[in-house]
Amino acid sequence: MVRPLWAGLRMYRMYRGGKAAPITLRPSCSIITGWDRAASSEVRQRQATFRMPEINTEHLDEKQVQLLSEMCILIDENDHKTGADTKKNCHLNSNIDKGLLHRAFSVFIFNSEEKLLLQQRSDAKITFPGCFTNTCCSHPLHTDGELEEKDAIGVRRAAQRRLKAELGIPVEQVTPDEMTYLTRIHYKAQSDGVWGEHEIDYILFMQKNVDLNPDPNEIKSHCYVSKKELKEMLEKAKRQELKITPWFSLIAETFLFKWWDNLHNLKQFVDRDHIHRM
C-alpha cells in the first residue's frame, strides 16, 4: 500500500524555484469513512474525472498563487452543493471542460450620485488581468459561515470579506444586510489557454458611500462611472481599446441598466428561483 500511495502523492505536487513543495490535497482525496458504497463510488468517479495537472506557476504572482489553495464550493447546474475543491482546480480549463462548476458572486456598489464603482483588475491576477469589471467579483469559500444558503447569507458574508480584502472597505460599511441579492447567472469563459471561469454568479447590489483603500495586488485602478460613461467604456471594449471581464460584459448587456434605472425599487427585479444561463 505504501508504494501506490507515494506514487499518488507525487502527482499532487507543484514546483517553484526548482524545489518540490507538497500542497494540500482536496477533500475528495481524503480517506473516506462512514459513507455508504454509493457515495464512495461517486467520490471515486469524481476523482477520476477531475485531476490536478502539473501547472508551472513560477511566472505568476506569489500572493495570487497562495490564494489558489482556497477551497471553493462545488455545485451542479442547479446550484446544489456537491463538494469542495481548490480555487486552482476550479479555474483550470482542463477541469472546466469536464464540467467543474463553482459558486461565485458579483457586487455592484453605487454612491449617492448613483454612479457605479468599477475596478480594474491588477496585472498580477491569474484570470483576466488588467480587465475592468464591477465593484468586486469573487467566491464564497467552503466554510461554515459562507456555506449557509438561507437568503444567500453565506454569499453576502463572502462579499463583505472580499470588499475589505480588495478595496479596503471597512466591514461595518458593507454589512450583509445592506446588500440586495437580485438573481444568479451561469456563465463560462476562458481567460487564456490554461485558466478560465465557470460559475453560478450571485448578483448583489448596494447603494452607499464607502471609504476605499485598495490593495494594489488586487486592483490596478478604480473609478466611479455614470451610465453614459459605462456605455462609452463598453463601446471601447468592442473596439478593443480596453478590456472588460466577460461576466461584467454579459451583465451590462442584459440586465445592468434596467436595474440601475431602478436603484430605489429593486424588489420588482428580485428573481431567486431562476438561474440565467448566459
Short mmCIF file of N, CA and C in Angstrom, two decimals, residues 1-117:
data_model
loop_
_atom_site.label_atom_id
_atom_site.label_comp_id
_atom_site.label_asym_id
_atom_site.label_seq_id
_atom_site.Cartn_x
_atom_site.Cartn_y
_atom_site.Cartn_z
N MET A 1 0.82 -1.22 0.00
CA MET A 1 0.00 0.00 0.00
C MET A 1 0.85 1.27 0.00
N VAL A 2 2.10 1.19 0.53
CA VAL A 2 2.90 2.40 0.65
C VAL A 2 3.31 2.93 -0.71
N ARG A 3 3.76 2.01 -1.62
CA ARG A 3 4.24 2.46 -2.92
C ARG A 3 3.14 3.14 -3.75
N PRO A 4 1.93 2.57 -3.87
CA PRO A 4 0.88 3.28 -4.63
C PRO A 4 0.51 4.62 -4.02
N LEU A 5 0.48 4.70 -2.67
CA LEU A 5 0.14 5.96 -2.02
C LEU A 5 1.18 7.02 -2.34
N TRP A 6 2.47 6.62 -2.25
CA TRP A 6 3.52 7.58 -2.55
C TRP A 6 3.47 8.03 -4.00
N ALA A 7 3.17 7.09 -4.90
CA ALA A 7 3.06 7.44 -6.32
C ALA A 7 1.93 8.42 -6.54
N GLY A 8 0.83 8.21 -5.81
CA GLY A 8 -0.30 9.13 -5.95
C GLY A 8 0.03 10.51 -5.43
N LEU A 9 0.74 10.57 -4.30
CA LEU A 9 1.09 11.87 -3.73
C LEU A 9 2.03 12.64 -4.65
N ARG A 10 2.90 11.93 -5.35
CA ARG A 10 3.83 12.62 -6.23
C ARG A 10 3.10 13.36 -7.34
N MET A 11 1.92 12.88 -7.70
CA MET A 11 1.14 13.54 -8.75
C MET A 11 0.60 14.88 -8.29
N TYR A 12 0.50 15.09 -6.98
CA TYR A 12 -0.13 16.30 -6.46
C TYR A 12 0.92 17.21 -5.83
N ARG A 13 1.96 17.53 -6.61
CA ARG A 13 2.97 18.46 -6.17
C ARG A 13 3.01 19.63 -7.12
N MET A 14 3.43 20.76 -6.62
CA MET A 14 3.64 21.89 -7.51
C MET A 14 5.07 22.36 -7.32
N TYR A 15 5.67 22.89 -8.34
CA TYR A 15 7.09 23.18 -8.33
C TYR A 15 7.30 24.69 -8.39
N ARG A 16 8.24 25.14 -7.59
CA ARG A 16 8.61 26.55 -7.58
C ARG A 16 10.09 26.65 -7.27
N GLY A 17 10.81 27.42 -8.06
CA GLY A 17 12.22 27.63 -7.81
C GLY A 17 13.02 26.34 -7.86
N GLY A 18 12.54 25.35 -8.63
CA GLY A 18 13.26 24.10 -8.78
C GLY A 18 13.09 23.15 -7.64
N LYS A 19 12.28 23.49 -6.63
CA LYS A 19 12.07 22.65 -5.46
C LYS A 19 10.64 22.15 -5.42
N ALA A 20 10.50 20.92 -5.08
CA ALA A 20 9.15 20.35 -4.99
C ALA A 20 8.55 20.68 -3.65
N ALA A 21 7.31 21.16 -3.65
CA ALA A 21 6.64 21.50 -2.40
C ALA A 21 5.27 20.86 -2.39
N PRO A 22 4.96 20.04 -1.39
CA PRO A 22 3.64 19.40 -1.35
C PRO A 22 2.56 20.42 -1.12
N ILE A 23 1.42 20.21 -1.70
CA ILE A 23 0.28 21.07 -1.46
C ILE A 23 -0.84 20.24 -0.85
N THR A 24 -1.77 20.93 -0.24
CA THR A 24 -2.88 20.25 0.42
C THR A 24 -3.77 19.58 -0.61
N LEU A 25 -4.06 18.31 -0.40
CA LEU A 25 -4.95 17.60 -1.30
C LEU A 25 -6.37 18.04 -1.07
N ARG A 26 -7.17 18.07 -2.13
CA ARG A 26 -8.55 18.46 -1.98
C ARG A 26 -9.29 17.39 -1.17
N PRO A 27 -10.44 17.76 -0.53
CA PRO A 27 -11.14 16.84 0.35
C PRO A 27 -11.50 15.53 -0.30
N SER A 28 -11.79 15.51 -1.60
CA SER A 28 -12.20 14.27 -2.23
C SER A 28 -11.07 13.26 -2.28
N CYS A 29 -9.83 13.69 -1.99
CA CYS A 29 -8.71 12.76 -1.97
C CYS A 29 -8.44 12.25 -0.57
N SER A 30 -9.21 12.68 0.41
CA SER A 30 -9.01 12.25 1.79
C SER A 30 -9.52 10.83 1.98
N ILE A 31 -9.12 10.19 3.09
CA ILE A 31 -9.63 8.88 3.42
C ILE A 31 -11.10 9.00 3.77
N ILE A 32 -11.94 8.13 3.21
CA ILE A 32 -13.40 8.22 3.39
C ILE A 32 -13.83 7.23 4.45
N THR A 33 -14.55 7.69 5.43
CA THR A 33 -15.06 6.81 6.48
C THR A 33 -16.53 7.09 6.68
N GLY A 34 -17.29 6.04 7.00
CA GLY A 34 -18.70 6.21 7.37
C GLY A 34 -19.62 6.48 6.20
N TRP A 35 -19.15 6.35 4.99
CA TRP A 35 -20.01 6.58 3.83
C TRP A 35 -20.54 5.25 3.34
N ASP A 36 -21.68 5.30 2.68
CA ASP A 36 -22.18 4.08 2.07
C ASP A 36 -21.48 3.84 0.73
N ARG A 37 -21.68 2.66 0.17
CA ARG A 37 -20.95 2.30 -1.03
C ARG A 37 -21.27 3.22 -2.20
N ALA A 38 -22.50 3.66 -2.31
CA ALA A 38 -22.89 4.53 -3.42
C ALA A 38 -22.14 5.84 -3.37
N ALA A 39 -22.04 6.42 -2.18
CA ALA A 39 -21.34 7.70 -2.03
C ALA A 39 -19.86 7.52 -2.33
N SER A 40 -19.27 6.42 -1.86
CA SER A 40 -17.86 6.16 -2.12
C SER A 40 -17.61 6.02 -3.61
N SER A 41 -18.51 5.34 -4.29
CA SER A 41 -18.38 5.16 -5.74
C SER A 41 -18.42 6.51 -6.45
N GLU A 42 -19.30 7.40 -5.98
CA GLU A 42 -19.42 8.72 -6.60
C GLU A 42 -18.13 9.51 -6.43
N VAL A 43 -17.53 9.42 -5.24
CA VAL A 43 -16.28 10.14 -5.00
C VAL A 43 -15.18 9.60 -5.89
N ARG A 44 -15.09 8.26 -6.02
CA ARG A 44 -14.06 7.69 -6.88
C ARG A 44 -14.23 8.14 -8.32
N GLN A 45 -15.50 8.24 -8.77
CA GLN A 45 -15.76 8.71 -10.12
C GLN A 45 -15.33 10.16 -10.29
N ARG A 46 -15.58 11.00 -9.28
CA ARG A 46 -15.17 12.40 -9.34
C ARG A 46 -13.66 12.51 -9.38
N GLN A 47 -12.96 11.68 -8.59
CA GLN A 47 -11.50 11.70 -8.59
C GLN A 47 -10.96 11.38 -9.98
N ALA A 48 -11.60 10.42 -10.64
CA ALA A 48 -11.15 10.02 -11.96
C ALA A 48 -11.41 11.10 -13.00
N THR A 49 -12.45 11.90 -12.78
CA THR A 49 -12.84 12.92 -13.75
C THR A 49 -12.01 14.19 -13.62
N PHE A 50 -11.81 14.67 -12.39
CA PHE A 50 -11.13 15.94 -12.16
C PHE A 50 -9.77 15.68 -11.53
N ARG A 51 -8.72 15.89 -12.28
CA ARG A 51 -7.37 15.71 -11.81
C ARG A 51 -6.66 17.06 -11.77
N MET A 52 -5.65 17.14 -10.94
CA MET A 52 -4.86 18.36 -10.88
C MET A 52 -3.62 18.19 -11.75
N PRO A 53 -3.63 18.70 -12.97
CA PRO A 53 -2.45 18.56 -13.82
C PRO A 53 -1.29 19.40 -13.27
N GLU A 54 -0.09 19.05 -13.67
CA GLU A 54 1.07 19.82 -13.27
C GLU A 54 1.05 21.16 -14.01
N ILE A 55 0.95 22.25 -13.27
CA ILE A 55 0.92 23.58 -13.85
C ILE A 55 2.09 24.37 -13.31
N ASN A 56 2.88 24.93 -14.17
CA ASN A 56 4.02 25.75 -13.76
C ASN A 56 3.52 27.12 -13.33
N THR A 57 3.71 27.45 -12.07
CA THR A 57 3.24 28.74 -11.54
C THR A 57 4.39 29.69 -11.24
N GLU A 58 5.61 29.36 -11.69
CA GLU A 58 6.77 30.18 -11.36
C GLU A 58 6.63 31.60 -11.88
N HIS A 59 5.95 31.77 -13.01
CA HIS A 59 5.83 33.09 -13.63
C HIS A 59 4.69 33.90 -13.05
N LEU A 60 3.92 33.33 -12.13
CA LEU A 60 2.75 34.01 -11.57
C LEU A 60 3.09 34.73 -10.27
N ASP A 61 2.27 35.69 -9.91
CA ASP A 61 2.46 36.45 -8.68
C ASP A 61 2.35 35.54 -7.46
N GLU A 62 3.29 35.66 -6.54
CA GLU A 62 3.36 34.75 -5.39
C GLU A 62 2.11 34.83 -4.52
N LYS A 63 1.64 36.04 -4.26
CA LYS A 63 0.46 36.19 -3.40
C LYS A 63 -0.77 35.59 -4.06
N GLN A 64 -0.90 35.79 -5.38
CA GLN A 64 -2.05 35.23 -6.08
C GLN A 64 -1.97 33.70 -6.14
N VAL A 65 -0.77 33.17 -6.25
CA VAL A 65 -0.61 31.71 -6.25
C VAL A 65 -1.03 31.13 -4.90
N GLN A 66 -0.72 31.82 -3.82
CA GLN A 66 -1.12 31.35 -2.49
C GLN A 66 -2.64 31.25 -2.38
N LEU A 67 -3.34 32.17 -3.02
CA LEU A 67 -4.81 32.16 -2.96
C LEU A 67 -5.41 30.97 -3.71
N LEU A 68 -4.63 30.33 -4.57
CA LEU A 68 -5.14 29.19 -5.32
C LEU A 68 -5.47 28.00 -4.44
N SER A 69 -4.98 28.00 -3.20
CA SER A 69 -5.27 26.89 -2.29
C SER A 69 -6.60 27.05 -1.56
N GLU A 70 -7.25 28.22 -1.70
CA GLU A 70 -8.56 28.41 -1.08
C GLU A 70 -9.55 27.39 -1.61
N MET A 71 -10.48 26.96 -0.73
CA MET A 71 -11.45 25.94 -1.13
C MET A 71 -12.76 26.58 -1.55
N CYS A 72 -13.08 26.42 -2.82
CA CYS A 72 -14.34 26.93 -3.36
C CYS A 72 -15.46 25.91 -3.17
N ILE A 73 -16.69 26.34 -3.39
CA ILE A 73 -17.87 25.50 -3.23
C ILE A 73 -18.25 24.94 -4.59
N LEU A 74 -18.17 23.62 -4.73
CA LEU A 74 -18.58 22.98 -5.97
C LEU A 74 -20.10 22.84 -5.99
N ILE A 75 -20.70 23.00 -7.16
CA ILE A 75 -22.15 22.94 -7.30
C ILE A 75 -22.50 22.23 -8.61
N ASP A 76 -23.77 21.82 -8.72
CA ASP A 76 -24.25 21.33 -10.01
C ASP A 76 -24.93 22.49 -10.74
N GLU A 77 -25.51 22.23 -11.89
CA GLU A 77 -26.07 23.31 -12.69
C GLU A 77 -27.32 23.95 -12.08
N ASN A 78 -27.85 23.33 -11.03
CA ASN A 78 -28.98 23.92 -10.31
C ASN A 78 -28.54 24.57 -9.00
N ASP A 79 -27.22 24.76 -8.85
CA ASP A 79 -26.64 25.44 -7.69
C ASP A 79 -26.78 24.63 -6.40
N HIS A 80 -26.86 23.31 -6.51
CA HIS A 80 -26.86 22.45 -5.34
C HIS A 80 -25.42 22.07 -5.01
N LYS A 81 -25.04 22.18 -3.76
CA LYS A 81 -23.68 21.86 -3.34
C LYS A 81 -23.35 20.40 -3.64
N THR A 82 -22.16 20.17 -4.20
CA THR A 82 -21.69 18.81 -4.46
C THR A 82 -20.37 18.50 -3.78
N GLY A 83 -19.72 19.52 -3.23
CA GLY A 83 -18.44 19.28 -2.57
C GLY A 83 -17.59 20.53 -2.54
N ALA A 84 -16.28 20.34 -2.50
CA ALA A 84 -15.34 21.46 -2.44
C ALA A 84 -14.10 21.11 -3.25
N ASP A 85 -13.44 22.14 -3.76
CA ASP A 85 -12.17 21.94 -4.45
C ASP A 85 -11.40 23.25 -4.41
N THR A 86 -10.10 23.16 -4.71
CA THR A 86 -9.26 24.34 -4.65
C THR A 86 -9.63 25.35 -5.73
N LYS A 87 -9.33 26.59 -5.43
CA LYS A 87 -9.51 27.65 -6.43
C LYS A 87 -8.71 27.31 -7.68
N LYS A 88 -7.54 26.72 -7.51
CA LYS A 88 -6.72 26.32 -8.65
C LYS A 88 -7.47 25.34 -9.54
N ASN A 89 -7.96 24.26 -8.96
CA ASN A 89 -8.68 23.25 -9.75
C ASN A 89 -9.91 23.83 -10.43
N CYS A 90 -10.62 24.71 -9.72
CA CYS A 90 -11.86 25.27 -10.26
C CYS A 90 -11.62 26.18 -11.46
N HIS A 91 -10.39 26.70 -11.60
CA HIS A 91 -10.13 27.66 -12.66
C HIS A 91 -9.24 27.13 -13.77
N LEU A 92 -8.97 25.84 -13.75
CA LEU A 92 -8.22 25.23 -14.84
C LEU A 92 -9.18 24.84 -15.97
N ASN A 93 -8.89 25.29 -17.18
CA ASN A 93 -9.76 24.97 -18.31
C ASN A 93 -9.92 23.47 -18.51
N SER A 94 -8.88 22.71 -18.17
CA SER A 94 -8.96 21.26 -18.34
C SER A 94 -10.06 20.66 -17.49
N ASN A 95 -10.30 21.23 -16.31
CA ASN A 95 -11.39 20.76 -15.44
C ASN A 95 -12.72 21.39 -15.83
N ILE A 96 -12.69 22.66 -16.21
CA ILE A 96 -13.92 23.34 -16.64
C ILE A 96 -14.52 22.62 -17.84
N ASP A 97 -13.67 22.18 -18.75
CA ASP A 97 -14.16 21.48 -19.94
C ASP A 97 -14.85 20.16 -19.58
N LYS A 98 -14.55 19.63 -18.40
CA LYS A 98 -15.19 18.40 -17.93
C LYS A 98 -16.42 18.67 -17.08
N GLY A 99 -16.74 19.97 -16.90
CA GLY A 99 -17.97 20.32 -16.19
C GLY A 99 -17.81 20.86 -14.79
N LEU A 100 -16.58 21.04 -14.31
CA LEU A 100 -16.40 21.54 -12.94
C LEU A 100 -16.98 22.95 -12.83
N LEU A 101 -17.84 23.15 -11.84
CA LEU A 101 -18.62 24.38 -11.69
C LEU A 101 -18.58 24.80 -10.23
N HIS A 102 -18.42 26.10 -9.97
CA HIS A 102 -18.35 26.57 -8.59
C HIS A 102 -19.23 27.81 -8.40
N ARG A 103 -19.45 28.16 -7.14
CA ARG A 103 -20.30 29.29 -6.76
C ARG A 103 -19.47 30.56 -6.68
N ALA A 104 -20.05 31.68 -7.10
CA ALA A 104 -19.34 32.96 -7.11
C ALA A 104 -20.33 34.09 -6.83
N PHE A 105 -19.81 35.31 -6.80
CA PHE A 105 -20.68 36.48 -6.62
C PHE A 105 -20.08 37.68 -7.34
N SER A 106 -20.94 38.61 -7.70
CA SER A 106 -20.53 39.90 -8.27
C SER A 106 -21.27 41.00 -7.52
N VAL A 107 -20.50 41.94 -6.96
CA VAL A 107 -21.06 43.06 -6.20
C VAL A 107 -21.03 44.32 -7.04
N PHE A 108 -22.14 45.08 -6.97
CA PHE A 108 -22.25 46.37 -7.64
C PHE A 108 -22.58 47.42 -6.57
N ILE A 109 -21.63 48.32 -6.31
CA ILE A 109 -21.85 49.38 -5.32
C ILE A 109 -22.00 50.71 -6.05
N PHE A 110 -23.08 51.43 -5.72
CA PHE A 110 -23.36 52.74 -6.29
C PHE A 110 -23.25 53.78 -5.18
N ASN A 111 -22.75 54.96 -5.50
CA ASN A 111 -22.67 56.01 -4.49
C ASN A 111 -23.95 56.84 -4.48
N SER A 112 -23.95 57.89 -3.68
CA SER A 112 -25.16 58.71 -3.54
C SER A 112 -25.52 59.45 -4.82
N GLU A 113 -24.56 59.58 -5.75
CA GLU A 113 -24.82 60.20 -7.04
C GLU A 113 -25.27 59.17 -8.08
N GLU A 114 -25.49 57.95 -7.62
CA GLU A 114 -25.91 56.84 -8.47
C GLU A 114 -24.87 56.48 -9.53
N LYS A 115 -23.61 56.70 -9.18
CA LYS A 115 -22.52 56.26 -10.03
C LYS A 115 -22.03 54.90 -9.53
N LEU A 116 -21.61 54.06 -10.48
CA LEU A 116 -21.19 52.70 -10.18
C LEU A 116 -19.68 52.64 -9.96
N LEU A 117 -19.26 51.99 -8.89
CA LEU A 117 -17.85 51.81 -8.59
C LEU A 117 -17.31 50.63 -9.40
#
